[in-house]
Amino acid sequence: MSLTRTRRLRLALAGDRAVMAPGVVDAMYARLVAEAGFEAMYMTGAGTSATRLGYPDVGLLTMTEMVDNATRIADAADLPLIADADNGFGGPLNVRRAIQLYERGGVAAVHLEDQVLPKRCGHLAGKQLIPAEDMVAKVKAAVDARVDPDFVVIARTDALAVHGREAALDRAAMYREAGADVIFVESPLPDDLPHIAPRFPGVPLLYNMATSGKTPFLTRAEIEALGFKLIIYPNWLLLSALEAARRTLEVLRAEETIASVAPGVMSFKQFFDTARMAEIQELEARYGTSPEHRTEY
Ligand SMILES: C[C@](O)(C(=O)O)[C@H](CC(=O)O)C(=O)O
């Protein structure tokens, strides 16, 4: 029997290399990440907010909207999914319910942060935090709520940008003590990076390769050398696709034909192949769809 996704993530986190988790916002991106041969994927809350609402990451999505998105992503590819769970959508009881739903939805790990409600993207200014003790209670609630002991609870602190490095590391240490499996110090600047791992010997640390550019765009090997074990790439796929879509629209507006764009986009066949056409065809054959009615290109 194959290993559960949570076990696979645990084993990967215990390995020598840092786990690379490209950010996805829906099932198709999950398919792409799996096809590209990555061992994990990440559901970005910022990207989910943008694609679902057309609004920035300022805490407008509800818990059930986030869980719904995560569940569809988890259904689409057999990879451990690390999901953004914002600030847990309330107090410890809200965290408890959120963890239950994410876990039932097939998610392997979530990150919870110590921002007030409503939260905002960790790379934006003006963040406000809850008291560290309140976050400790949320971390405890998250750890208690999981059924599968391999489900990974990641505690994120947004304190660095608000109260400075030492306060952030102190908070992170409290969250680790409360049971967090992985520590996520949000938006470190280049000078901060060498100071994080020495405070947490043996603790898996998350590196957020956000598109803001505040945290530097290092290589996997450079990040490993700094002592990090999990790298998320939140919005890179979405921003690549959006930029390509913007260019397509410019061309269409200018040329009033799609002809010059056509050679550069994913082919019709590749699109459906990535969307698991082969599985559909096999199911049709198995369940007796007559040959003339089977889905074919
Ligand atoms: C990790 C993050 O929470 C996300 O939603 O993906 C964001 C990333 C981003 O906005 O680029 C964050 O707050 O860092």
JSON list of N, CA and C in Angstrom, two decimals, residues 119-191:
[
{"chain": "A", "resi": 119, "resn": "LYS", "atom": "N", "xyz": [-6.83, 39.47, 8.72]},
{"chain": "A", "resi": 119, "resn": "LYS", "atom": "CA", "xyz": [-5.38, 39.45, 8.46]},
{"chain": "A", "resi": 119, "resn": "LYS", "atom": "C", "xyz": [-5.09, 40.11, 7.13]},
{"chain": "A", "resi": 120, "resn": "ARG", "atom": "N", "xyz": [-3.81, 40.21, 6.81]},
{"chain": "A", "resi": 120, "resn": "ARG", "atom": "CA", "xyz": [-3.43, 40.64, 5.46]},
{"chain": "A", "resi": 120, "resn": "ARG", "atom": "C", "xyz": [-2.14, 39.94, 5.05]},
{"chain": "A", "resi": 121, "resn": "CYS", "atom": "N", "xyz": [-1.86, 40.01, 3.77]},
{"chain": "A", "resi": 121, "resn": "CYS", "atom": "CA", "xyz": [-0.63, 39.41, 3.24]},
{"chain": "A", "resi": 121, "resn": "CYS", "atom": "C", "xyz": [0.55, 39.83, 4.11]},
{"chain": "A", "resi": 122, "resn": "GLY", "atom": "N", "xyz": [1.40, 38.87, 4.44]},
{"chain": "A", "resi": 122, "resn": "GLY", "atom": "CA", "xyz": [2.53, 39.12, 5.33]},
{"chain": "A", "resi": 122, "resn": "GLY", "atom": "C", "xyz": [3.57, 40.06, 4.76]},
{"chain": "A", "resi": 123, "resn": "HIS", "atom": "N", "xyz": [3.49, 40.33, 3.46]},
{"chain": "A", "resi": 123, "resn": "HIS", "atom": "CA", "xyz": [4.48, 41.21, 2.82]},
{"chain": "A", "resi": 123, "resn": "HIS", "atom": "C", "xyz": [3.92, 42.62, 2.62]},
{"chain": "A", "resi": 124, "resn": "LEU", "atom": "N", "xyz": [2.75, 42.90, 3.21]},
{"chain": "A", "resi": 124, "resn": "LEU", "atom": "CA", "xyz": [2.18, 44.25, 3.17]},
{"chain": "A", "resi": 124, "resn": "LEU", "atom": "C", "xyz": [2.45, 44.94, 4.51]},
{"chain": "A", "resi": 125, "resn": "ALA", "atom": "N", "xyz": [2.44, 46.27, 4.48]},
{"chain": "A", "resi": 125, "resn": "ALA", "atom": "CA", "xyz": [2.68, 47.03, 5.72]},
{"chain": "A", "resi": 125, "resn": "ALA", "atom": "C", "xyz": [1.40, 47.11, 6.55]},
{"chain": "A", "resi": 126, "resn": "GLY", "atom": "N", "xyz": [1.55, 47.54, 7.81]},
{"chain": "A", "resi": 126, "resn": "GLY", "atom": "CA", "xyz": [0.39, 47.83, 8.66]},
{"chain": "A", "resi": 126, "resn": "GLY", "atom": "C", "xyz": [-0.21, 46.63, 9.36]},
{"chain": "A", "resi": 127, "resn": "LYS", "atom": "N", "xyz": [0.56, 45.54, 9.47]},
{"chain": "A", "resi": 127, "resn": "LYS", "atom": "CA", "xyz": [0.01, 44.33, 10.11]},
{"chain": "A", "resi": 127, "resn": "LYS", "atom": "C", "xyz": [-0.17, 44.55, 11.61]},
{"chain": "A", "resi": 128, "resn": "GLN", "atom": "N", "xyz": [-1.13, 43.86, 12.20]},
{"chain": "A", "resi": 128, "resn": "GLN", "atom": "CA", "xyz": [-1.32, 43.86, 13.65]},
{"chain": "A", "resi": 128, "resn": "GLN", "atom": "C", "xyz": [-1.35, 42.42, 14.14]},
{"chain": "A", "resi": 129, "resn": "LEU", "atom": "N", "xyz": [-0.82, 42.23, 15.35]},
{"chain": "A", "resi": 129, "resn": "LEU", "atom": "CA", "xyz": [-0.71, 40.86, 15.88]},
{"chain": "A", "resi": 129, "resn": "LEU", "atom": "C", "xyz": [-1.62, 40.64, 17.07]},
{"chain": "A", "resi": 130, "resn": "ILE", "atom": "N", "xyz": [-1.96, 39.39, 17.30]},
{"chain": "A", "resi": 130, "resn": "ILE", "atom": "CA", "xyz": [-2.63, 39.01, 18.55]},
{"chain": "A", "resi": 130, "resn": "ILE", "atom": "C", "xyz": [-1.53, 38.76, 19.59]},
{"chain": "A", "resi": 131, "resn": "PRO", "atom": "N", "xyz": [-1.87, 38.77, 20.89]},
{"chain": "A", "resi": 131, "resn": "PRO", "atom": "CA", "xyz": [-0.85, 38.44, 21.89]},
{"chain": "A", "resi": 131, "resn": "PRO", "atom": "C", "xyz": [-0.30, 37.03, 21.65]},
{"chain": "A", "resi": 132, "resn": "ALA", "atom": "N", "xyz": [0.98, 36.86, 21.96]},
{"chain": "A", "resi": 132, "resn": "ALA", "atom": "CA", "xyz": [1.62, 35.57, 21.72]},
{"chain": "A", "resi": 132, "resn": "ALA", "atom": "C", "xyz": [0.88, 34.44, 22.44]},
{"chain": "A", "resi": 133, "resn": "GLU", "atom": "N", "xyz": [0.37, 34.71, 23.66]},
{"chain": "A", "resi": 133, "resn": "GLU", "atom": "CA", "xyz": [-0.34, 33.67, 24.43]},
{"chain": "A", "resi": 133, "resn": "GLU", "atom": "C", "xyz": [-1.59, 33.20, 23.68]},
{"chain": "A", "resi": 134, "resn": "ASP", "atom": "N", "xyz": [-2.25, 34.12, 23.00]},
{"chain": "A", "resi": 134, "resn": "ASP", "atom": "CA", "xyz": [-3.46, 33.73, 22.25]},
{"chain": "A", "resi": 134, "resn": "ASP", "atom": "C", "xyz": [-3.09, 32.83, 21.07]},
{"chain": "A", "resi": 135, "resn": "MET", "atom": "N", "xyz": [-1.96, 33.11, 20.48]},
{"chain": "A", "resi": 135, "resn": "MET", "atom": "CA", "xyz": [-1.50, 32.26, 19.37]},
{"chain": "A", "resi": 135, "resn": "MET", "atom": "C", "xyz": [-1.08, 30.89, 19.89]},
{"chain": "A", "resi": 136, "resn": "VAL", "atom": "N", "xyz": [-0.47, 30.87, 21.06]},
{"chain": "A", "resi": 136, "resn": "VAL", "atom": "CA", "xyz": [-0.10, 29.58, 21.67]},
{"chain": "A", "resi": 136, "resn": "VAL", "atom": "C", "xyz": [-1.35, 28.71, 21.83]},
{"chain": "A", "resi": 137, "resn": "ALA", "atom": "N", "xyz": [-2.43, 29.32, 22.27]},
{"chain": "A", "resi": 137, "resn": "ALA", "atom": "CA", "xyz": [-3.69, 28.56, 22.43]},
{"chain": "A", "resi": 137, "resn": "ALA", "atom": "C", "xyz": [-4.18, 28.03, 21.09]},
{"chain": "A", "resi": 138, "resn": "LYS", "atom": "N", "xyz": [-4.00, 28.81, 20.05]},
{"chain": "A", "resi": 138, "resn": "LYS", "atom": "CA", "xyz": [-4.44, 28.34, 18.72]},
{"chain": "A", "resi": 138, "resn": "LYS", "atom": "C", "xyz": [-3.57, 27.18, 18.23]},
{"chain": "A", "resi": 139, "resn": "VAL", "atom": "N", "xyz": [-2.27, 27.28, 18.48]},
{"chain": "A", "resi": 139, "resn": "VAL", "atom": "CA", "xyz": [-1.38, 26.18, 18.06]},
{"chain": "A", "resi": 139, "resn": "VAL", "atom": "C", "xyz": [-1.76, 24.90, 18.81]},
{"chain": "A", "resi": 140, "resn": "LYS", "atom": "N", "xyz": [-2.03, 25.05, 20.10]},
{"chain": "A", "resi": 140, "resn": "LYS", "atom": "CA", "xyz": [-2.43, 23.86, 20.89]},
{"chain": "A", "resi": 140, "resn": "LYS", "atom": "C", "xyz": [-3.73, 23.28, 20.34]},
{"chain": "A", "resi": 141, "resn": "ALA", "atom": "N", "xyz": [-4.67, 24.15, 20.02]},
{"chain": "A", "resi": 141, "resn": "ALA", "atom": "CA", "xyz": [-5.95, 23.67, 19.49]},
{"chain": "A", "resi": 141, "resn": "ALA", "atom": "C", "xyz": [-5.74, 22.94, 18.16]},
{"chain": "A", "resi": 142, "resn": "ALA", "atom": "N", "xyz": [-4.83, 23.46, 17.34]},
{"chain": "A", "resi": 142, "resn": "ALA", "atom": "CA", "xyz": [-4.58, 22.82, 16.04]},
{"chain": "A", "resi": 142, "resn": "ALA", "atom": "C", "xyz": [-3.98, 21.43, 16.22]},
{"chain": "A", "resi": 143, "resn": "VAL", "atom": "N", "xyz": [-3.01, 21.34, 17.12]},
{"chain": "A", "resi": 143, "resn": "VAL", "atom": "CA", "xyz": [-2.34, 20.05, 17.36]},
{"chain": "A", "resi": 143, "resn": "VAL", "atom": "C", "xyz": [-3.34, 19.03, 17.92]},
{"chain": "A", "resi": 144, "resn": "ASP", "atom": "N", "xyz": [-4.19, 19.50, 18.85]},
{"chain": "A", "resi": 144, "resn": "ASP", "atom": "CA", "xyz": [-5.22, 18.62, 19.44]},
{"chain": "A", "resi": 144, "resn": "ASP", "atom": "C", "xyz": [-6.23, 18.15, 18.42]},
{"chain": "A", "resi": 145, "resn": "ALA", "atom": "N", "xyz": [-6.55, 19.01, 17.46]},
{"chain": "A", "resi": 145, "resn": "ALA", "atom": "CA", "xyz": [-7.68, 18.74, 16.57]},
{"chain": "A", "resi": 145, "resn": "ALA", "atom": "C", "xyz": [-7.35, 17.71, 15.49]},
{"chain": "A", "resi": 146, "resn": "ARG", "atom": "N", "xyz": [-6.06, 17.56, 15.17]},
{"chain": "A", "resi": 146, "resn": "ARG", "atom": "CA", "xyz": [-5.75, 16.63, 14.08]},
{"chain": "A", "resi": 146, "resn": "ARG", "atom": "C", "xyz": [-6.03, 15.21, 14.53]},
{"chain": "A", "resi": 147, "resn": "VAL", "atom": "N", "xyz": [-6.48, 14.39, 13.59]},
{"chain": "A", "resi": 147, "resn": "VAL", "atom": "CA", "xyz": [-6.73, 12.97, 13.87]},
{"chain": "A", "resi": 147, "resn": "VAL", "atom": "C", "xyz": [-5.49, 12.17, 13.51]},
{"chain": "A", "resi": 148, "resn": "ASP", "atom": "N", "xyz": [-4.96, 12.46, 12.32]},
{"chain": "A", "resi": 148, "resn": "ASP", "atom": "CA", "xyz": [-3.75, 11.79, 11.84]},
{"chain": "A", "resi": 148, "resn": "ASP", "atom": "C", "xyz": [-2.55, 12.48, 12.49]},
{"chain": "A", "resi": 149, "resn": "PRO", "atom": "N", "xyz": [-1.77, 11.74, 13.29]},
{"chain": "A", "resi": 149, "resn": "PRO", "atom": "CA", "xyz": [-0.64, 12.39, 13.96]},
{"chain": "A", "resi": 149, "resn": "PRO", "atom": "C", "xyz": [0.41, 12.90, 12.97]},
{"chain": "A", "resi": 150, "resn": "ASP", "atom": "N", "xyz": [0.37, 12.43, 11.72]},
{"chain": "A", "resi": 150, "resn": "ASP", "atom": "CA", "xyz": [1.32, 12.91, 10.72]},
{"chain": "A", "resi": 150, "resn": "ASP", "atom": "C", "xyz": [0.90, 14.24, 10.08]},
{"chain": "A", "resi": 151, "resn": "PHE", "atom": "N", "xyz": [-0.35, 14.65, 10.29]},
{"chain": "A", "resi": 151, "resn": "PHE", "atom": "CA", "xyz": [-0.79, 15.95, 9.78]},
{"chain": "A", "resi": 151, "resn": "PHE", "atom": "C", "xyz": [0.13, 17.03, 10.36]},
{"chain": "A", "resi": 152, "resn": "VAL", "atom": "N", "xyz": [0.64, 17.91, 9.50]},
{"chain": "A", "resi": 152, "resn": "VAL", "atom": "CA", "xyz": [1.69, 18.85, 9.91]},
{"chain": "A", "resi": 152, "resn": "VAL", "atom": "C", "xyz": [1.10, 20.22, 10.24]},
{"chain": "A", "resi": 153, "resn": "VAL", "atom": "N", "xyz": [1.38, 20.69, 11.44]},
{"chain": "A", "resi": 153, "resn": "VAL", "atom": "CA", "xyz": [0.94, 22.03, 11.87]},
{"chain": "A", "resi": 153, "resn": "VAL", "atom": "C", "xyz": [2.14, 22.98, 11.78]},
{"chain": "A", "resi": 154, "resn": "ILE", "atom": "N", "xyz": [1.97, 23.99, 10.96]},
{"chain": "A", "resi": 154, "resn": "ILE", "atom": "CA", "xyz": [3.04, 24.98, 10.74]},
{"chain": "A", "resi": 154, "resn": "ILE", "atom": "C", "xyz": [2.61, 26.28, 11.42]},
{"chain": "A", "resi": 155, "resn": "ALA", "atom": "N", "xyz": [3.42, 26.78, 12.34]},
{"chain": "A", "resi": 155, "resn": "ALA", "atom": "CA", "xyz": [3.10, 28.04, 13.01]},
{"chain": "A", "resi": 155, "resn": "ALA", "atom": "C", "xyz": [3.89, 29.16, 12.36]},
{"chain": "A", "resi": 156, "resn": "ARG", "atom": "N", "xyz": [3.15, 30.17, 11.96]},
{"chain": "A", "resi": 156, "resn": "ARG", "atom": "CA", "xyz": [3.78, 31.34, 11.30]},
{"chain": "A", "resi": 156, "resn": "ARG", "atom": "C", "xyz": [3.70, 32.53, 12.25]},
{"chain": "A", "resi": 157, "resn": "THR", "atom": "N", "xyz": [4.81, 33.26, 12.36]},
{"chain": "A", "resi": 157, "resn": "THR", "atom": "CA", "xyz": [4.73, 34.53, 13.07]},
{"chain": "A", "resi": 157, "resn": "THR", "atom": "C", "xyz": [4.98, 35.67, 12.11]},
{"chain": "A", "resi": 158, "resn": "ASP", "atom": "N", "xyz": [4.13, 36.67, 12.21]},
{"chain": "A", "resi": 158, "resn": "ASP", "atom": "CA", "xyz": [4.26, 37.89, 11.41]},
{"chain": "A", "resi": 158, "resn": "ASP", "atom": "C", "xyz": [4.96, 39.00, 12.20]},
{"chain": "A", "resi": 159, "resn": "ALA", "atom": "N", "xyz": [5.58, 38.63, 13.33]},
{"chain": "A", "resi": 159, "resn": "ALA", "atom": "CA", "xyz": [6.11, 39.64, 14.26]},
{"chain": "A", "resi": 159, "resn": "ALA", "atom": "C", "xyz": [7.35, 40.36, 13.75]},
{"chain": "A", "resi": 160, "resn": "LEU", "atom": "N", "xyz": [8.08, 39.75, 12.83]},
{"chain": "A", "resi": 160, "resn": "LEU", "atom": "CA", "xyz": [9.35, 40.35, 12.44]},
{"chain": "A", "resi": 160, "resn": "LEU", "atom": "C", "xyz": [9.16, 41.77, 11.90]},
{"chain": "A", "resi": 161, "resn": "ALA", "atom": "N", "xyz": [8.20, 41.91, 11.00]},
{"chain": "A", "resi": 161, "resn": "ALA", "atom": "CA", "xyz": [7.97, 43.24, 10.39]},
{"chain": "A", "resi": 161, "resn": "ALA", "atom": "C", "xyz": [7.35, 44.22, 11.38]},
{"chain": "A", "resi": 162, "resn": "VAL", "atom": "N", "xyz": [6.74, 43.71, 12.46]},
{"chain": "A", "resi": 162, "resn": "VAL", "atom": "CA", "xyz": [6.02, 44.58, 13.40]},
{"chain": "A", "resi": 162, "resn": "VAL", "atom": "C", "xyz": [6.88, 44.90, 14.62]},
{"chain": "A", "resi": 163, "resn": "HIS", "atom": "N", "xyz": [7.49, 43.90, 15.23]},
{"chain": "A", "resi": 163, "resn": "HIS", "atom": "CA", "xyz": [8.23, 44.09, 16.48]},
{"chain": "A", "resi": 163, "resn": "HIS", "atom": "C", "xyz": [9.73, 43.75, 16.38]},
{"chain": "A", "resi": 164, "resn": "GLY", "atom": "N", "xyz": [10.19, 43.35, 15.21]},
{"chain": "A", "resi": 164, "resn": "GLY", "atom": "CA", "xyz": [11.61, 43.08, 15.03]},
{"chain": "A", "resi": 164, "resn": "GLY", "atom": "C", "xyz": [11.97, 41.61, 15.21]},
{"chain": "A", "resi": 165, "resn": "ARG", "atom": "N", "xyz": [13.25, 41.34, 14.90]},
{"chain": "A", "resi": 165, "resn": "ARG", "atom": "CA", "xyz": [13.72, 39.95, 14.82]},
{"chain": "A", "resi": 165, "resn": "ARG", "atom": "C", "xyz": [13.62, 39.20, 16.13]},
{"chain": "A", "resi": 166, "resn": "GLU", "atom": "N", "xyz": [14.08, 39.80, 17.22]},
{"chain": "A", "resi": 166, "resn": "GLU", "atom": "CA", "xyz": [14.12, 39.05, 18.48]},
{"chain": "A", "resi": 166, "resn": "GLU", "atom": "C", "xyz": [12.71, 38.67, 18.93]},
{"chain": "A", "resi": 167, "resn": "ALA", "atom": "N", "xyz": [11.78, 39.62, 18.80]},
{"chain": "A", "resi": 167, "resn": "ALA", "atom": "CA", "xyz": [10.39, 39.33, 19.19]},
{"chain": "A", "resi": 167, "resn": "ALA", "atom": "C", "xyz": [9.83, 38.21, 18.33]},
{"chain": "A", "resi": 168, "resn": "ALA", "atom": "N", "xyz": [10.17, 38.22, 17.05]},
{"chain": "A", "resi": 168, "resn": "ALA", "atom": "CA", "xyz": [9.66, 37.19, 16.15]},
{"chain": "A", "resi": 168, "resn": "ALA", "atom": "C", "xyz": [10.22, 35.81, 16.54]},
{"chain": "A", "resi": 169, "resn": "LEU", "atom": "N", "xyz": [11.51, 35.77, 16.85]},
{"chain": "A", "resi": 169, "resn": "LEU", "atom": "CA", "xyz": [12.12, 34.49, 17.21]},
{"chain": "A", "resi": 169, "resn": "LEU", "atom": "C", "xyz": [11.58, 33.99, 18.55]},
{"chain": "A", "resi": 170, "resn": "ASP", "atom": "N", "xyz": [11.33, 34.93, 19.48]},
{"chain": "A", "resi": 170, "resn": "ASP", "atom": "CA", "xyz": [10.75, 34.53, 20.77]},
{"chain": "A", "resi": 170, "resn": "ASP", "atom": "C", "xyz": [9.34, 33.95, 20.57]},
{"chain": "A", "resi": 171, "resn": "ARG", "atom": "N", "xyz": [8.57, 34.61, 19.75]},
{"chain": "A", "resi": 171, "resn": "ARG", "atom": "CA", "xyz": [7.22, 34.09, 19.48]},
{"chain": "A", "resi": 171, "resn": "ARG", "atom": "C", "xyz": [7.31, 32.70, 18.82]},
{"chain": "A", "resi": 172, "resn": "ALA", "atom": "N", "xyz": [8.19, 32.60, 17.84]},
{"chain": "A", "resi": 172, "resn": "ALA", "atom": "CA", "xyz": [8.32, 31.31, 17.15]},
{"chain": "A", "resi": 172, "resn": "ALA", "atom": "C", "xyz": [8.68, 30.20, 18.14]},
{"chain": "A", "resi": 173, "resn": "ALA", "atom": "N", "xyz": [9.56, 30.52, 19.09]},
{"chain": "A", "resi": 173, "resn": "ALA", "atom": "CA", "xyz": [9.96, 29.52, 20.09]},
{"chain": "A", "resi": 173, "resn": "ALA", "atom": "C", "xyz": [8.76, 29.11, 20.95]},
{"chain": "A", "resi": 174, "resn": "MET", "atom": "N", "xyz": [7.91, 30.07, 21.29]},
{"chain": "A", "resi": 174, "resn": "MET", "atom": "CA", "xyz": [6.70, 29.73, 22.07]},
{"chain": "A", "resi": 174, "resn": "MET", "atom": "C", "xyz": [5.77, 28.82, 21.26]},
{"chain": "A", "resi": 175, "resn": "TYR", "atom": "N", "xyz": [5.65, 29.08, 19.98]},
{"chain": "A", "resi": 175, "resn": "TYR", "atom": "CA", "xyz": [4.75, 28.27, 19.15]},
{"chain": "A", "resi": 175, "resn": "TYR", "atom": "C", "xyz": [5.30, 26.85, 18.97]},
{"chain": "A", "resi": 176, "resn": "ARG", "atom": "N", "xyz": [6.61, 26.75, 18.89]},
{"chain": "A", "resi": 176, "resn": "ARG", "atom": "CA", "xyz": [7.24, 25.44, 18.80]},
{"chain": "A", "resi": 176, "resn": "ARG", "atom": "C", "xyz": [6.97, 24.65, 20.09]},
{"chain": "A", "resi": 177, "resn": "GLU", "atom": "N", "xyz": [7.16, 25.35, 21.20]},
{"chain": "A", "resi": 177, "resn": "GLU", "atom": "CA", "xyz": [6.91, 24.75, 22.52]},
{"chain": "A", "resi": 177, "resn": "GLU", "atom": "C", "xyz": [5.46, 24.28, 22.65]},
{"chain": "A", "resi": 178, "resn": "ALA", "atom": "N", "xyz": [4.55, 24.99, 22.01]},
{"chain": "A", "resi": 178, "resn": "ALA", "atom": "CA", "xyz": [3.12, 24.64, 22.06]},
{"chain": "A", "resi": 178, "resn": "ALA", "atom": "C", "xyz": [2.78, 23.46, 21.15]},
{"chain": "A", "resi": 179, "resn": "GLY", "atom": "N", "xyz": [3.76, 23.01, 20.35]},
{"chain": "A", "resi": 179, "resn": "GLY", "atom": "CA", "xyz": [3.53, 21.79, 19.57]},
{"chain": "A", "resi": 179, "resn": "GLY", "atom": "C", "xyz": [3.62, 21.94, 18.07]},
{"chain": "A", "resi": 180, "resn": "ALA", "atom": "N", "xyz": [3.94, 23.13, 17.57]},
{"chain": "A", "resi": 180, "resn": "ALA", "atom": "CA", "xyz": [4.04, 23.29, 16.11]},
{"chain": "A", "resi": 180, "resn": "ALA", "atom": "C", "xyz": [5.15, 22.40, 15.56]},
{"chain": "A", "resi": 181, "resn": "ASP", "atom": "N", "xyz": [4.87, 21.76, 14.42]},
{"chain": "A", "resi": 181, "resn": "ASP", "atom": "CA", "xyz": [5.85, 20.87, 13.81]},
{"chain": "A", "resi": 181, "resn": "ASP", "atom": "C", "xyz": [6.89, 21.63, 13.01]},
{"chain": "A", "resi": 182, "resn": "VAL", "atom": "N", "xyz": [6.44, 22.72, 12.39]},
{"chain": "A", "resi": 182, "resn": "VAL", "atom": "CA", "xyz": [7.30, 23.50, 11.50]},
{"chain": "A", "resi": 182, "resn": "VAL", "atom": "C", "xyz": [7.14, 24.97, 11.89]},
{"chain": "A", "resi": 183, "resn": "ILE", "atom": "N", "xyz": [8.23, 25.72, 11.78]},
{"chain": "A", "resi": 183, "resn": "ILE", "atom": "CA", "xyz": [8.20, 27.15, 12.11]},
{"chain": "A", "resi": 183, "resn": "ILE", "atom": "C", "xyz": [8.36, 27.98, 10.83]},
{"chain": "A", "resi": 184, "resn": "PHE", "atom": "N", "xyz": [7.56, 29.03, 10.74]},
{"chain": "A", "resi": 184, "resn": "PHE", "atom": "CA", "xyz": [7.51, 29.90, 9.57]},
{"chain": "A", "resi": 184, "resn": "PHE", "atom": "C", "xyz": [7.63, 31.34, 10.09]},
{"chain": "A", "resi": 185, "resn": "VAL", "atom": "N", "xyz": [8.83, 31.90, 9.94]},
{"chain": "A", "resi": 185, "resn": "VAL", "atom": "CA", "xyz": [9.04, 33.31, 10.29]},
{"chain": "A", "resi": 185, "resn": "VAL", "atom": "C", "xyz": [8.77, 34.10, 9.01]},
{"chain": "A", "resi": 186, "resn": "GLU", "atom": "N", "xyz": [7.72, 34.91, 9.03]},
{"chain": "A", "resi": 186, "resn": "GLU", "atom": "CA", "xyz": [7.26, 35.58, 7.81]},
{"chain": "A", "resi": 186, "resn": "GLU", "atom": "C", "xyz": [8.12, 36.80, 7.46]},
{"chain": "A", "resi": 187, "resn": "SER", "atom": "N", "xyz": [8.32, 36.95, 6.17]},
{"chain": "A", "resi": 187, "resn": "SER", "atom": "CA", "xyz": [9.01, 38.08, 5.50]},
{"chain": "A", "resi": 187, "resn": "SER", "atom": "C", "xyz": [10.35, 38.49, 6.10]},
{"chain": "A", "resi": 188, "resn": "PRO", "atom": "N", "xyz": [11.26, 37.53, 6.28]},
{"chain": "A", "resi": 188, "resn": "PRO", "atom": "CA", "xyz": [12.61, 37.92, 6.70]},
{"chain": "A", "resi": 188, "resn": "PRO", "atom": "C", "xyz": [13.34, 38.65, 5.57]},
{"chain": "A", "resi": 189, "resn": "LEU", "atom": "N", "xyz": [14.16, 39.63, 5.94]},
{"chain": "A", "resi": 189, "resn": "LEU", "atom": "CA", "xyz": [15.01, 40.33, 4.98]},
{"chain": "A", "resi": 189, "resn": "LEU", "atom": "C", "xyz": [16.35, 39.58, 4.94]},
{"chain": "A", "resi": 190, "resn": "PRO", "atom": "N", "xyz": [17.21, 39.88, 3.96]},
{"chain": "A", "resi": 190, "resn": "PRO", "atom": "CA", "xyz": [18.47, 39.13, 3.85]},
{"chain": "A", "resi": 190, "resn": "PRO", "atom": "C", "xyz": [19.25, 39.08, 5.16]},
{"chain": "A", "resi": 191, "resn": "ASP", "atom": "N", "xyz": [19.29, 40.20, 5.90]},
{"chain": "A", "resi": 191, "resn": "ASP", "atom": "CA", "xyz": [20.06, 40.23, 7.16]},
{"chain": "A", "resi": 191, "resn": "ASP", "atom": "C", "xyz": [19.50, 39.30, 8.23]}
]
